[in-house]
Amino acid sequence: MMATNPLVTGTRWAQQDGKSVLEQMKVAGNHAKASFQSEAEVAPQSDIRGEDLPPRDLAPKDLPREVAFHLLLVRAGEWLWIESLREGLLHKEQVSLIHNMAIAISAAPVDLDQRQFIWPVADHPHLSRDEVAARQSVTAQLERIANDNPYRGVIALGEPVREWIIDARVAEQICIPSTFDMLEQPLLKREAWGRLKHLADTSLLNA
């Protein structure tokens, strides 16, 4: 079986309607040429050259990312301690550890004032649930706490907390391992103390 020429698909290599094979190929070739010229004339010149084309934004636009989290806020001594609670659960051992650390860096007796911040806020369903709105709400909450009882700075317990307090206007921010991690890995307490020790020295100097 002989191969079929793509320009004469559907045409047999034989005499047909009184035309020779050569004539059939010539006709098919003319049709193909006319078709290409017609398409080129219709298409804008800029499309053919690949110039002056409007920019195409093929990347999907960034959509706001809805988030949900649960923060523990503990006012202890001169500092506000903040931890992101895993699955919204809080154990008394975590609060006890915060209390012990607060005592260690303070020259005065320490009382605890704890509260929790849950995002999204159930009482305000109209609020956007994205991360920008979340940070703004956390910042507003920290400002309210400072107005009620001023604090020196924030101690973030675990890296996840830092995402929500980057807009907070506080004199000092210190990040140490979370209480959850320190209770699971006691050696992390040494790392935490290494970052807190200078606060204890400052408190003794100011006492």
GROMACS .gro file of C-alpha atoms in nm:
model
  207
    1MET     CA    1   0.000   0.000   0.000
    2MET     CA    2   0.138   0.341  -0.100
    3ALA     CA    3   0.167   0.631   0.149
    4THR     CA    4  -0.088   0.910   0.126
    5ASN     CA    5   0.025   1.268   0.061
    6PRO     CA    6  -0.114   1.497   0.339
    7LEU     CA    7  -0.201   1.764   0.082
    8VAL     CA    8  -0.426   1.527  -0.105
    9THR     CA    9  -0.583   1.334   0.179
   10GLY     CA   10  -0.891   1.153   0.062
   11THR     CA   11  -0.768   1.153  -0.301
   12ARG     CA   12  -0.664   0.828  -0.454
   13TRP     CA   13  -0.343   0.788  -0.649
   14ALA     CA   14  -0.535   0.712  -0.967
   15GLN     CA   15  -0.716   0.883  -1.249
   16GLN     CA   16  -1.029   1.055  -1.119
   17ASP     CA   17  -1.276   1.277  -1.311
   18GLY     CA   18  -1.038   1.285  -1.605
   19LYS     CA   19  -0.753   1.449  -1.405
   20SER     CA   20  -0.407   1.304  -1.366
   21VAL     CA   21  -0.241   1.249  -1.032
   22LEU     CA   22  -0.010   1.546  -1.104
   23GLU     CA   23  -0.304   1.775  -1.170
   24GLN     CA   24  -0.474   1.661  -0.847
   25MET     CA   25  -0.160   1.744  -0.646
   26LYS     CA   26  -0.133   2.086  -0.810
   27VAL     CA   27  -0.494   2.169  -0.724
   28ALA     CA   28  -0.453   2.052  -0.363
   29GLY     CA   29  -0.134   2.252  -0.328
   30ASN     CA   30  -0.303   2.567  -0.457
   31HIS     CA   31  -0.586   2.521  -0.206
   32ALA     CA   32  -0.338   2.485   0.082
   33LYS     CA   33  -0.146   2.796  -0.028
   34ALA     CA   34  -0.464   3.000  -0.065
   35SER     CA   35  -0.585   2.888   0.278
   36PHE     CA   36  -0.257   2.990   0.449
   37GLN     CA   37  -0.253   3.330   0.274
   38SER     CA   38  -0.614   3.392   0.372
   39GLU     CA   39  -0.542   3.319   0.741
   40ALA     CA   40  -0.230   3.540   0.736
   41GLU     CA   41  -0.423   3.831   0.589
   42VAL     CA   42  -0.699   3.804   0.849
   43ALA     CA   43  -0.457   3.778   1.147
   44PRO     CA   44  -0.316   4.110   1.281
   45GLN     CA   45   0.039   4.176   1.166
   46SER     CA   46   0.155   4.211   1.523
   47ASP     CA   47   0.039   3.856   1.599
   48ILE     CA   48   0.249   3.719   1.314
   49ARG     CA   49   0.564   3.900   1.425
   50GLY     CA   50   0.502   3.833   1.794
   51GLU     CA   51   0.536   4.206   1.867
   52ASP     CA   52   0.313   4.467   2.026
   53LEU     CA   53   0.096   4.202   2.186
   54PRO     CA   54  -0.087   4.303   2.504
   55PRO     CA   55   0.067   4.142   2.816
   56ARG     CA   56  -0.110   3.831   2.937
   57ASP     CA   57  -0.143   3.767   3.305
   58LEU     CA   58  -0.163   3.389   3.311
   59ALA     CA   59  -0.093   3.356   3.683
   60PRO     CA   60  -0.404   3.322   3.898
   61LYS     CA   61  -0.465   3.625   4.114
   62ASP     CA   62  -0.384   3.583   4.481
   63LEU     CA   63  -0.697   3.524   4.678
   64PRO     CA   64  -0.729   3.613   5.047
   65ARG     CA   65  -0.641   3.312   5.263
   66GLU     CA   66  -0.895   3.237   5.532
   67VAL     CA   67  -0.732   3.141   5.860
   68ALA     CA   68  -0.836   3.010   6.201
   69PHE     CA   69  -0.634   2.998   6.522
   70HIS     CA   70  -0.660   3.015   6.900
   71LEU     CA   71  -0.427   3.233   7.109
   72LEU     CA   72  -0.357   3.227   7.480
   73LEU     CA   73  -0.277   3.575   7.616
   74VAL     CA   74  -0.125   3.589   7.964
   75ARG     CA   75  -0.039   3.917   8.135
   76ALA     CA   76   0.232   3.821   8.385
   77GLY     CA   77   0.472   4.069   8.541
   78GLU     CA   78   0.585   4.332   8.293
   79TRP     CA   79   0.523   4.110   7.993
   80LEU     CA   80   0.241   3.978   7.779
   81TRP     CA   81   0.298   3.611   7.700
   82ILE     CA   82   0.126   3.480   7.385
   83GLU     CA   83   0.098   3.122   7.266
   84SER     CA   84  -0.088   2.962   6.976
   85LEU     CA   85  -0.289   2.674   7.121
   86ARG     CA   86  -0.287   2.351   6.926
   87GLU     CA   87  -0.643   2.246   6.848
   88GLY     CA   88  -0.758   2.513   7.091
   89LEU     CA   89  -0.655   2.304   7.393
   90LEU     CA   90  -0.490   2.448   7.703
   91HIS     CA   91  -0.337   2.242   7.983
   92LYS     CA   92  -0.269   2.370   8.334
   93GLU     CA   93   0.096   2.266   8.297
   94GLN     CA   94   0.135   2.525   8.023
   95VAL     CA   95   0.001   2.808   8.239
   96SER     CA   96   0.216   2.687   8.530
   97LEU     CA   97   0.528   2.698   8.312
   98ILE     CA   98   0.449   3.054   8.199
   99HIS     CA   99   0.401   3.154   8.562
  100ASN     CA  100   0.738   3.004   8.662
  101MET     CA  101   0.917   3.182   8.376
  102ALA     CA  102   0.748   3.512   8.464
  103ILE     CA  103   0.863   3.476   8.825
  104ALA     CA  104   1.217   3.397   8.709
  105ILE     CA  105   1.252   3.723   8.515
  106SER     CA  106   1.069   3.946   8.761
  107ALA     CA  107   1.193   4.108   9.081
  108ALA     CA  108   0.840   4.147   9.215
  109PRO     CA  109   0.553   3.905   9.288
  110VAL     CA  110   0.372   3.799   8.972
  111ASP     CA  111  -0.001   3.767   8.922
  112LEU     CA  112  -0.151   3.607   8.614
  113ASP     CA  113  -0.426   3.759   8.404
  114GLN     CA  114  -0.508   3.521   8.122
  115ARG     CA  115  -0.755   3.538   7.838
  116GLN     CA  116  -0.802   3.368   7.504
  117PHE     CA  117  -0.842   3.508   7.156
  118ILE     CA  118  -1.025   3.295   6.901
  119TRP     CA  119  -1.019   3.372   6.530
  120PRO     CA  120  -1.248   3.408   6.345
  121VAL     CA  121  -1.450   3.608   6.597
  122ALA     CA  122  -1.788   3.442   6.636
  123ASP     CA  123  -1.957   3.764   6.751
  124HIS     CA  124  -1.865   3.942   6.428
  125PRO     CA  125  -1.952   3.710   6.138
  126HIS     CA  126  -1.947   4.003   5.894
  127LEU     CA  127  -1.569   4.043   5.933
  128SER     CA  128  -1.339   3.910   5.666
  129ARG     CA  129  -1.167   3.588   5.776
  130ASP     CA  130  -0.840   3.641   5.593
  131GLU     CA  131  -0.496   3.675   5.750
  132VAL     CA  132  -0.482   4.054   5.711
  133ALA     CA  133  -0.803   4.102   5.908
  134ALA     CA  134  -0.677   3.849   6.164
  135ARG     CA  135  -0.356   4.043   6.228
  136GLN     CA  136  -0.550   4.367   6.257
  137SER     CA  137  -0.785   4.212   6.514
  138VAL     CA  138  -0.497   4.070   6.719
  139THR     CA  139  -0.323   4.409   6.715
  140ALA     CA  140  -0.643   4.579   6.834
  141GLN     CA  141  -0.675   4.323   7.114
  142LEU     CA  142  -0.317   4.383   7.230
  143GLU     CA  143  -0.379   4.758   7.232
  144ARG     CA  144  -0.688   4.712   7.450
  145ILE     CA  145  -0.490   4.504   7.697
  146ALA     CA  146  -0.213   4.767   7.704
  147ASN     CA  147  -0.467   5.043   7.769
  148ASP     CA  148  -0.608   4.849   8.065
  149ASN     CA  149  -0.271   4.745   8.205
  150PRO     CA  150   0.043   4.862   8.022
  151TYR     CA  151   0.311   4.602   7.960
  152ARG     CA  152   0.675   4.628   7.860
  153GLY     CA  153   0.668   4.394   7.564
  154VAL     CA  154   0.553   4.064   7.418
  155ILE     CA  155   0.702   3.720   7.467
  156ALA     CA  156   0.594   3.497   7.179
  157LEU     CA  157   0.582   3.132   7.277
  158GLY     CA  158   0.658   2.955   6.949
  159GLU     CA  159   0.718   3.080   6.594
  160PRO     CA  160   0.351   3.053   6.482
  161VAL     CA  161   0.263   3.341   6.715
  162ARG     CA  162   0.489   3.585   6.533
  163GLU     CA  163   0.272   3.577   6.221
  164TRP     CA  164  -0.014   3.740   6.412
  165ILE     CA  165   0.178   4.003   6.608
  166ILE     CA  166   0.406   4.149   6.341
  167ASP     CA  167   0.192   4.464   6.333
  168ALA     CA  168   0.183   4.507   6.711
  169ARG     CA  169   0.335   4.833   6.833
  170VAL     CA  170   0.533   4.717   7.135
  171ALA     CA  171   0.873   4.819   7.261
  172GLU     CA  172   1.016   4.468   7.254
  173GLN     CA  173   0.927   4.127   7.114
  174ILE     CA  174   1.104   3.809   7.221
  175CYS     CA  175   1.041   3.465   7.077
  176ILE     CA  176   1.109   3.147   7.276
  177PRO     CA  177   0.993   2.787   7.225
  178SER     CA  178   0.627   2.716   7.298
  179THR     CA  179   0.529   2.572   7.635
  180PHE     CA  180   0.394   2.269   7.449
  181ASP     CA  181   0.738   2.202   7.297
  182MET     CA  182   0.923   2.272   7.623
  183LEU     CA  183   0.703   2.027   7.813
  184GLU     CA  184   0.768   1.763   7.546
  185GLN     CA  185   1.139   1.844   7.514
  186PRO     CA  186   1.271   1.975   7.849
  187LEU     CA  187   1.607   2.070   7.696
  188LEU     CA  188   1.428   2.354   7.516
  189LYS     CA  189   1.385   2.525   7.853
  190ARG     CA  190   1.758   2.596   7.845
  191GLU     CA  191   1.715   2.767   7.507
  192ALA     CA  192   1.423   2.971   7.641
  193TRP     CA  193   1.620   3.080   7.947
  194GLY     CA  194   1.908   3.187   7.727
  195ARG     CA  195   1.675   3.435   7.557
  196LEU     CA  196   1.508   3.550   7.881
  197LYS     CA  197   1.802   3.581   8.118
  198HIS     CA  198   1.883   3.940   8.025
  199LEU     CA  199   1.527   4.036   8.126
  200ALA     CA  200   1.591   3.897   8.475
  201ASP     CA  201   1.915   4.094   8.499
  202THR     CA  202   1.735   4.413   8.393
  203SER     CA  203   1.458   4.358   8.649
  204LEU     CA  204   1.712   4.319   8.929
  205LEU     CA  205   1.889   4.639   8.826
  206ASN     CA  206   1.563   4.832   8.822
  207ALA     CA  207   1.437   4.688   9.153
   0.00000   0.00000   0.00000
